[in-house]
Coordinates of C-alpha atoms in Angstrom, one line a residue:
X7 CA 9.1 -13.0 -36.6
X8 CA 12.3 -11.1 -36.6
X9 CA 13.1 -9.3 -33.4
X10 CA 14.5 -6.2 -35.0
X11 CA 11.2 -5.5 -36.9
X12 CA 9.4 -4.8 -33.7
X13 CA 8.9 -1.2 -32.6
X14 CA 8.0 0.1 -29.2
X15 CA 6.0 3.3 -29.1
X16 CA 4.9 5.4 -26.1
X17 CA 1.6 7.2 -26.5
X18 CA 1.5 9.4 -23.5
X19 CA 5.0 10.7 -22.9
X20 CA 7.8 12.3 -24.9
X21 CA 11.5 12.6 -24.1
X22 CA 12.3 15.2 -21.5
X23 CA 8.7 15.6 -20.3
X24 CA 8.7 16.8 -16.7
X25 CA 6.5 15.5 -13.9
X26 CA 6.1 16.5 -10.3
X27 CA 5.5 12.9 -9.0
X28 CA 7.8 9.9 -8.9
X29 CA 5.7 7.0 -10.2
X30 CA 5.0 7.4 -13.9
X31 CA 2.5 5.4 -15.9
X32 CA 3.5 4.7 -19.5
X33 CA 0.9 3.6 -22.1
X34 CA 2.3 2.2 -25.3
X35 CA 2.0 -0.1 -28.3
X36 CA 4.2 -2.8 -29.8
X37 CA 4.2 -2.7 -33.6
X38 CA 5.6 -5.1 -36.3
X39 CA 6.9 -3.8 -39.6
X40 CA 5.5 -0.3 -38.8
X41 CA 1.9 -1.7 -38.7
X42 CA -0.4 -2.6 -35.9
X43 CA -0.5 -6.2 -34.9
X44 CA -3.4 -7.4 -32.8
X45 CA -1.7 -10.7 -32.2
X46 CA 1.3 -9.4 -30.4
X47 CA 1.2 -10.6 -26.7
X48 CA 3.7 -11.5 -24.0
X49 CA 5.5 -9.1 -21.7
X50 CA 7.4 -5.9 -21.9
X51 CA 10.3 -5.3 -19.4
X52 CA 10.4 -1.9 -17.8
X53 CA 13.7 -0.8 -16.1
X54 CA 13.9 2.3 -14.0
X55 CA 16.7 3.1 -11.6
X56 CA 17.8 -0.5 -11.3
X57 CA 14.3 -2.0 -10.8
X58 CA 13.1 -4.3 -13.6
X59 CA 9.4 -5.3 -13.7
X60 CA 7.6 -7.5 -16.3
X61 CA 4.3 -6.0 -17.6
X62 CA 1.7 -7.8 -19.8
X63 CA 1.2 -7.0 -23.5
X64 CA -2.2 -7.7 -25.0
X65 CA -3.0 -7.3 -28.7
X66 CA 0.0 -5.0 -29.0
X67 CA -1.0 -2.8 -26.2
X68 CA 0.7 -2.4 -22.8
X69 CA 0.9 -0.2 -19.7
X70 CA 3.7 -0.1 -17.1
X71 CA 4.9 1.9 -14.2
X72 CA 8.4 3.4 -13.6
X73 CA 9.7 4.8 -10.4
X74 CA 11.7 8.0 -10.7
X75 CA 14.3 9.8 -8.6
X76 CA 14.8 13.6 -8.6
X77 CA 16.3 14.9 -11.8
X78 CA 16.5 13.4 -15.2
X79 CA 15.6 9.6 -15.4
X80 CA 16.4 7.1 -18.1
X81 CA 13.6 4.4 -18.5
X82 CA 14.2 1.4 -20.7
X83 CA 11.5 -0.7 -22.2
X84 CA 12.4 -4.1 -23.7
X85 CA 10.3 -6.4 -25.9
X86 CA 11.8 -9.4 -27.7
X87 CA 15.3 -7.9 -27.6
X88 CA 14.1 -4.5 -28.9
X89 CA 14.9 -1.6 -26.5
X90 CA 13.0 1.8 -26.3
X91 CA 14.7 4.4 -24.1
X92 CA 12.8 7.4 -22.7
X93 CA 14.1 10.3 -20.7
X94 CA 11.7 11.8 -18.0
X95 CA 12.4 14.6 -15.5
X96 CA 11.1 14.5 -12.0
X97 CA 10.9 17.9 -10.3
X98 CA 8.6 18.7 -7.4
X99 CA 6.5 21.9 -7.4
X100 CA 7.7 24.8 -5.3
X101 CA 5.0 24.8 -2.7
X102 CA 4.5 24.5 1.0
X103 CA 1.2 22.5 0.7
X104 CA 1.4 18.7 0.8
X105 CA -0.4 15.5 1.6
X106 CA 0.6 13.4 4.6
X107 CA -0.3 9.7 4.7
X108 CA -1.1 8.5 8.2
X109 CA -1.5 5.0 9.8
X110 CA -3.8 5.7 12.8
X111 CA -3.4 3.3 15.8
X112 CA -5.7 3.3 18.8
X113 CA -3.9 3.4 22.1
X114 CA -4.7 -0.2 23.0
X115 CA -4.2 -1.7 19.5
X116 CA -1.0 -3.6 18.4
X117 CA -1.0 -1.8 15.0
X118 CA -1.6 -5.0 13.0
X119 CA -4.1 -4.8 10.2
X120 CA -6.3 -7.8 9.4
X121 CA -4.7 -10.0 6.8
X122 CA -4.4 -13.6 5.5
X123 CA -2.2 -16.1 7.3
X124 CA 1.4 -15.7 6.4
X125 CA 1.1 -12.1 5.2
X126 CA 3.1 -9.5 7.1
X127 CA 0.7 -7.1 8.7
X128 CA 2.8 -5.1 11.2
X129 CA 3.3 -1.4 11.3
X130 CA 6.3 -1.5 9.0
X131 CA 4.2 -3.4 6.4
X132 CA 1.4 -0.9 6.7
X133 CA 3.8 2.0 6.2
X134 CA 5.2 0.4 3.0
X135 CA 1.8 -0.4 1.6
X136 CA 0.2 3.0 2.3
X137 CA 3.3 4.8 1.1
X138 CA 3.5 3.0 -2.2
X139 CA -0.3 3.2 -2.7
X140 CA -0.1 6.9 -2.4
X141 CA 2.5 7.0 -5.2
X142 CA 0.0 5.1 -7.4
X143 CA -2.8 7.6 -6.5
X144 CA -0.5 10.5 -7.4
X145 CA 0.1 8.9 -10.8
X146 CA -3.7 8.2 -11.1
X147 CA -4.6 11.8 -10.7
X148 CA -2.0 13.0 -13.1
X149 CA -3.1 10.6 -15.8
X150 CA -6.8 11.3 -15.6
X151 CA -6.2 15.1 -15.5
X152 CA -4.0 14.7 -18.6
X153 CA -6.8 12.7 -20.4
X154 CA -8.8 15.9 -20.4
X155 CA -6.1 17.8 -22.3
X156 CA -4.7 19.6 -19.2
X157 CA -1.0 19.4 -18.4
X158 CA -0.2 16.2 -16.4
X159 CA 0.2 17.1 -12.7
X160 CA -0.6 15.9 -9.2
X161 CA -0.4 16.8 -5.5
X162 CA 2.8 16.7 -3.6
X163 CA 3.4 14.2 -0.8
X164 CA 5.4 15.1 2.4
X165 CA 8.3 12.9 1.2
X166 CA 8.5 14.7 -2.1
X167 CA 9.3 18.0 -0.3
X168 CA 11.2 16.4 2.7
X169 CA 13.1 13.3 1.5
X170 CA 14.0 12.3 5.0
X171 CA 10.3 12.0 6.0
X172 CA 8.7 8.5 6.2
X173 CA 6.4 7.4 3.4
X174 CA 3.6 7.2 5.9
X175 CA 3.3 8.7 9.5
X176 CA 2.5 6.5 12.4
X177 CA 0.0 8.2 14.7
X178 CA -0.7 6.8 18.2
X179 CA -4.2 7.9 19.2
X180 CA -5.6 8.6 22.6
X181 CA -8.8 6.7 21.6
X182 CA -9.3 3.1 22.5
X183 CA -10.4 0.4 20.0
X184 CA -13.7 0.2 21.8
X185 CA -14.3 4.0 21.3
X186 CA -13.3 3.8 17.7
X187 CA -15.6 1.0 16.7
X188 CA -18.6 2.6 18.5
X189 CA -18.3 5.9 16.5
X190 CA -20.1 6.6 13.3
X191 CA -18.0 7.4 10.3
X192 CA -18.8 11.1 10.7
X193 CA -18.0 11.1 14.4
X194 CA -14.7 9.2 13.7
X195 CA -13.8 11.6 10.9
X196 CA -14.3 14.6 13.3
X197 CA -12.3 13.0 16.2
X198 CA -9.4 11.8 14.0
X199 CA -9.2 15.2 12.4
X200 CA -9.2 17.0 15.8
X201 CA -6.5 14.7 17.1
X202 CA -4.3 15.2 14.1
X203 CA -4.7 19.0 14.0
X204 CA -4.0 19.3 17.7
X205 CA -0.8 17.1 17.4
X206 CA 2.6 18.3 16.2
X207 CA 1.6 17.2 12.7
X208 CA -1.3 19.7 12.6
X209 CA -1.1 22.4 9.9
X210 CA -3.4 24.1 7.5
X211 CA -0.7 23.5 4.9
X212 CA -1.3 19.7 5.2
X213 CA -4.0 17.4 4.1
X214 CA -4.1 14.0 5.7
X215 CA -5.0 10.6 4.2
X216 CA -5.5 8.4 7.2
X217 CA -6.0 4.6 7.6
X218 CA -7.5 3.1 10.7
X219 CA -5.4 0.1 11.9
X220 CA -8.2 -1.7 13.8
X221 CA -10.6 -2.3 10.9
X222 CA -12.1 -5.7 11.6
X223 CA -14.4 -8.1 9.6
X224 CA -15.9 -10.5 12.2
X225 CA -17.7 -12.7 9.7
X226 CA -20.9 -10.8 9.9
X227 CA -20.1 -7.1 9.8
X228 CA -17.2 -4.8 9.5
X229 CA -16.0 -2.5 12.3
X230 CA -14.0 0.7 12.1
X231 CA -14.2 0.9 8.3
X232 CA -14.8 4.5 7.3
X233 CA -14.6 5.9 3.8
X234 CA -15.1 9.6 4.2
X235 CA -13.3 12.6 2.8
X236 CA -13.6 16.4 3.1
X237 CA -11.8 19.4 4.3
X238 CA -8.2 18.4 5.2
X239 CA -8.9 14.7 5.9
X240 CA -9.6 11.5 3.9
X241 CA -10.3 8.7 6.4
X242 CA -10.3 5.0 5.3
X243 CA -10.3 1.6 6.9
X244 CA -7.5 -0.9 6.5
X245 CA -9.6 -4.1 5.8
X246 CA -8.1 -4.5 2.2
X247 CA -4.6 -3.1 3.0
X248 CA -3.2 -6.7 2.7
X249 CA -3.9 -6.6 -1.0
X250 CA -1.8 -3.5 -1.6
X251 CA 1.8 -3.9 -2.9
X252 CA 4.7 -2.7 -0.8
X253 CA 6.8 -1.8 -3.8
X254 CA 6.9 -1.6 -7.6
X255 CA 8.0 -5.2 -7.9
X256 CA 4.8 -6.5 -6.3
X257 CA 2.4 -4.2 -8.3
X258 CA 1.6 -6.5 -11.3
X259 CA 0.9 -9.3 -8.9
X260 CA -1.5 -7.1 -6.8
X261 CA -3.3 -5.9 -10.0
X262 CA -3.8 -9.4 -11.4
X263 CA -4.2 -11.7 -8.4
X264 CA -7.6 -13.3 -9.1
X265 CA -7.5 -15.6 -6.1
X266 CA -10.8 -15.6 -4.2
X267 CA -10.8 -13.9 -0.8
X268 CA -11.1 -16.2 2.2
X269 CA -14.4 -15.9 4.1
X270 CA -12.6 -14.5 7.2
X271 CA -11.4 -11.5 5.2
X272 CA -13.4 -8.4 4.3
X273 CA -14.7 -8.6 0.7
X274 CA -14.7 -5.0 -0.5
X275 CA -14.3 -5.9 -4.1
X276 CA -17.5 -4.8 -5.8
X277 CA -19.0 -8.3 -6.2
X278 CA -15.8 -9.8 -7.7
X279 CA -14.6 -11.6 -4.5
X280 CA -11.0 -11.5 -5.5
X281 CA -7.8 -10.1 -4.1
X282 CA -7.2 -7.9 -7.2
X283 CA -10.8 -6.7 -7.0
X284 CA -10.4 -5.7 -3.3
X285 CA -7.1 -3.9 -4.2
X286 CA -8.8 -2.0 -7.1
X287 CA -11.8 -0.9 -5.0
X288 CA -9.8 0.1 -1.9
X289 CA -7.2 2.0 -3.9
X290 CA -9.9 3.7 -6.0
X291 CA -11.9 4.5 -2.9
X292 CA -9.0 6.2 -1.4
X293 CA -8.5 8.3 -4.6
X294 CA -12.3 9.1 -4.5
X295 CA -12.2 10.3 -1.0
X296 CA -9.1 12.3 -1.8
X297 CA -11.1 13.9 -4.6
X298 CA -13.4 15.3 -1.9
X299 CA -10.5 16.9 0.0
X300 CA -9.6 18.6 -3.2
X301 CA -13.1 20.0 -3.5
X302 CA -14.6 17.6 -6.0
X303 CA -18.2 16.6 -5.8
X304 CA -20.0 13.4 -6.8
X305 CA -20.6 12.9 -10.6
X306 CA -22.7 10.5 -12.6
X307 CA -19.7 8.5 -13.8
X308 CA -16.0 8.1 -13.4
X309 CA -13.8 8.4 -10.3
X310 CA -16.2 10.6 -8.4
X311 CA -19.0 8.1 -9.0
X312 CA -18.2 4.4 -8.6
X313 CA -15.7 4.2 -11.4
X314 CA -13.1 3.9 -8.7
X315 CA -14.0 0.2 -8.4
X316 CA -12.1 -0.3 -11.6
X317 CA -8.9 1.6 -10.7
X318 CA -6.8 -1.5 -11.8
X319 CA -7.8 -0.9 -15.5
X320 CA -5.9 2.4 -15.4
X321 CA -2.6 0.8 -14.4
X322 CA -2.5 -2.5 -16.4
X323 CA -3.5 -3.6 -19.9
X324 CA -6.5 -5.9 -19.7
X325 CA -6.1 -9.1 -21.6
X326 CA -8.3 -9.8 -24.6
X327 CA -11.9 -10.4 -23.8
X328 CA -11.4 -9.5 -20.1
X329 CA -12.7 -6.3 -18.5
X330 CA -13.1 -4.6 -21.9
X331 CA -16.2 -5.7 -23.6
X332 CA -19.9 -6.6 -23.3
X333 CA -22.4 -5.4 -20.7
X334 CA -21.1 -5.2 -17.1
X335 CA -22.8 -4.2 -13.9
X336 CA -21.2 -0.8 -13.0
X337 CA -22.0 0.9 -9.7
X338 CA -22.8 4.6 -10.0
X339 CA -23.7 7.5 -7.7
X340 CA -26.7 9.6 -8.8
X341 CA -27.7 12.5 -6.5
X342 CA -25.6 10.9 -3.8
X343 CA -27.4 7.5 -4.0
X344 CA -25.6 4.3 -5.0
X345 CA -27.2 2.3 -7.8
X346 CA -26.1 -0.5 -10.1
X347 CA -26.7 -0.3 -13.8
X348 CA -25.5 -2.3 -16.8
X349 CA -23.0 -0.4 -18.9
X350 CA -21.6 -1.4 -22.3
X351 CA -17.9 -1.0 -21.6
X352 CA -17.1 -1.0 -25.4
X353 CA -19.3 2.1 -25.9
X354 CA -17.3 4.2 -23.5
X355 CA -14.8 6.7 -25.1
X356 CA -11.4 5.0 -25.5
X357 CA -9.7 7.4 -23.1
X358 CA -12.3 6.5 -20.5
X359 CA -12.2 2.7 -20.9
X360 CA -10.5 2.3 -17.6
X361 CA -13.7 3.8 -16.0
X362 CA -11.7 5.8 -13.4
X363 CA -11.8 9.0 -15.5
X364 CA -12.7 12.5 -14.3
X365 CA -15.6 14.3 -15.8
X366 CA -14.4 17.5 -17.4
X367 CA -15.5 19.9 -14.6
X368 CA -13.6 17.8 -12.0
X369 CA -10.5 17.7 -14.2
X370 CA -10.7 21.5 -14.5
X371 CA -10.9 22.0 -10.8
X372 CA -7.8 19.9 -10.2
X373 CA -5.9 21.4 -13.1
X374 CA -6.1 24.9 -11.4
X375 CA -6.2 23.8 -7.8
X376 CA -3.5 25.3 -5.6
X377 CA -2.6 21.9 -4.2
X378 CA -1.8 20.7 -7.7
X379 CA 0.3 23.7 -8.8
X380 CA 3.4 25.7 -7.6
X381 CA 2.6 28.5 -5.2
X382 CA 1.4 31.6 -7.0
X383 CA -0.5 34.8 -6.2
X384 CA -4.1 34.3 -5.4
X385 CA -6.9 36.4 -6.7
X386 CA -10.4 36.6 -5.1
X387 CA -13.8 35.3 -6.4
X388 CA -17.1 36.7 -5.3
X389 CA -20.7 35.8 -5.9
X390 CA -23.2 38.6 -6.4
X391 CA -26.5 37.2 -5.1
X392 CA -28.6 40.1 -6.4
X393 CA -27.4 39.6 -10.0
X394 CA -26.6 35.9 -9.8
X395 CA -23.1 36.5 -11.1
X396 CA -19.8 34.8 -10.2
X397 CA -17.0 37.3 -10.5
X398 CA -13.3 36.7 -10.4
X399 CA -10.8 39.6 -9.9
X400 CA -7.4 39.5 -11.6
X401 CA -7.7 35.9 -12.8
X402 CA -9.9 34.2 -15.3
X403 CA -12.8 32.1 -14.1
X404 CA -12.3 28.4 -14.9
X405 CA -15.0 26.1 -13.4
X406 CA -18.3 26.9 -11.8
X407 CA -20.5 24.1 -10.4
X408 CA -23.9 23.9 -8.6
X409 CA -24.1 20.9 -6.3
X410 CA -27.0 19.4 -4.5
X411 CA -27.6 16.5 -2.0
X412 CA -24.4 14.9 -0.8
X413 CA -22.3 17.1 -3.1
X414 CA -23.8 15.7 -6.3
X415 CA -22.9 17.9 -9.3
X416 CA -26.1 19.3 -10.8
X417 CA -24.6 21.8 -13.3
X418 CA -21.1 22.4 -14.4
X419 CA -19.6 25.2 -16.6
X420 CA -16.0 24.9 -17.8
X421 CA -14.5 28.1 -19.2
X422 CA -11.4 27.8 -21.3
X423 CA -11.0 31.5 -22.2
X424 CA -10.1 34.6 -20.2
X425 CA -13.6 35.5 -19.0
X426 CA -14.0 36.6 -15.4
X427 CA -17.8 36.4 -15.0
X428 CA -20.6 33.8 -15.3
X429 CA -24.3 34.2 -14.8
X430 CA -25.7 31.3 -12.7
X431 CA -29.3 30.5 -13.7
X432 CA -31.9 30.8 -11.0
X433 CA -33.7 27.8 -9.5
X434 CA -30.9 26.4 -7.5
X435 CA -31.9 27.8 -4.1
X436 CA -30.4 25.9 -1.2
X437 CA -27.7 24.2 -3.4
X438 CA -24.0 24.9 -3.1
X439 CA -22.0 27.0 -5.5
X440 CA -18.4 26.0 -6.2
X441 CA -16.1 28.1 -8.4
X442 CA -12.4 28.2 -9.1
X443 CA -10.2 30.7 -11.1
X444 CA -6.9 30.3 -12.8
X445 CA -5.0 31.4 -9.6
X446 CA -6.5 28.4 -7.7
X447 CA -8.8 30.4 -5.5
X448 CA -11.9 28.5 -4.6
X449 CA -15.3 30.0 -3.7
X450 CA -17.9 27.9 -1.8
X451 CA -21.2 29.5 -1.1
X452 CA -24.8 28.4 -0.4
X453 CA -27.2 29.8 -3.0

C-alpha cells in the first residue's frame, strides 16, 4: 500500500465549526484510493494543542477526542504518514448558568476514594478524574443532541466561564461518615443539596454534580453509593472513580482496559466485571443522572434507559466482532422498572449503535433548554386544564411529554414548526406534564 493513497475523512465536523465545550469527539474514516476499505486497521494519531494520542482504527473507521483552548484550534490527524488538518473554534455561551462538579468529603473522612493498590486516590486525583470526566460528559451530550439533527451544543462548566476556577470543587461536609452511610439515597440527596445551597457555593444559577468520597464496597454490600439526580443536584458514589482517566492521554486506556476487577473493588460494570466496563457504566450513569437535572425523564431505550452502560461505545471505535453484533443482554428501564432483555445490536439504527443515544423528545428538550443555550428572553407556557391545551406565548412550542411512575415518558410530541398550542389527550390524570418552548421555558404540571 502506498501511504499517499490513503485519505482521512471526518464525518461529523467541518472546518471552522464552533462548539461551546472543550473536548471534541471526531468520527471519521480512512479510505484507500477513494474507496472504502474494510481491512484498514491500526491507529490514527490525534494532535491537539501539543497533546498527541493514539486511537484505534477498525475496518477503516475511527473515533478520537481532541482537547481545545478558547479560540480557533488546529487539530491534526495522522495515519500512515497522511495528515488531515481540521480547524475548530471553541467559544463558550454567554450565560450565567453553569454546572459545578463537586467532591463531597465527610468531616471525618480523609478524602481518599476506594481504589486498587498503587492507584493514586487522594483529593487531587479525585479532582482530576472528575474534572476530566465532566469534559467527556459535555462532549457526550453535544454528540447525541447532534445525532438528532439539532445543532451540536452542551452545558457550560464553571471552569468554562471562570478559567481560574478548579475543574472540581472540594466540599468539606458537616456530616460524618457514619451519618452518610446510614442515610437512604433520597435522604442523602436532600442533605447534600441543603449543605451546598447554604454554603458559599449555593446559587440558583448553578447545578451540582457531586461525588461522595466515602463510597465503600466491603465485600458484601456497597455503602454511600447514591445515583440520583433531579432539581439542581446529581449525586453519585465514587466506587468506580479509580477507572476514570485523569487526562486525555489516559482516555484510550480507560476505555479499553479489559482487566478483571479485583474482588475487593466495587463491580459496577453491568455484568462485564472489567475496569473498562466499570468506567463505561459509572460515566454513563453520571450522564443519566445529569439528564434528570436537565428535566429529562426515563425512556424505553438510550441514555435515559440503561443505554448508559455502553457509554464507551460513543467515544471509541469498537474492534471488529466486538460490541457491535449479535444478541446482547441490554438493561432497560420500562415504567421506572429495570429489566434485562436481549437486543440485536446490529438491528439498531447506525447513529444509535453506541446505545447511549437520546430519544427524539429528550434531544428536543436539551436542544432548547436554557442551560444549553446562551441567555435569551424567556416566554411563558401555560396549561389550560379545562380545554386540555398547552399554550406558549411569544415562542413556539417544541416538546410536550406526559410522564408516569418514576418519570417514565408515556407520550411525547415533538413540534418542529412555529405552532404555539398542543391539545393533550385525556386519560392521563395524575401523570406529570412537561413542556418546553423555543425560549427554553419549561412547564411542569400535574394533570
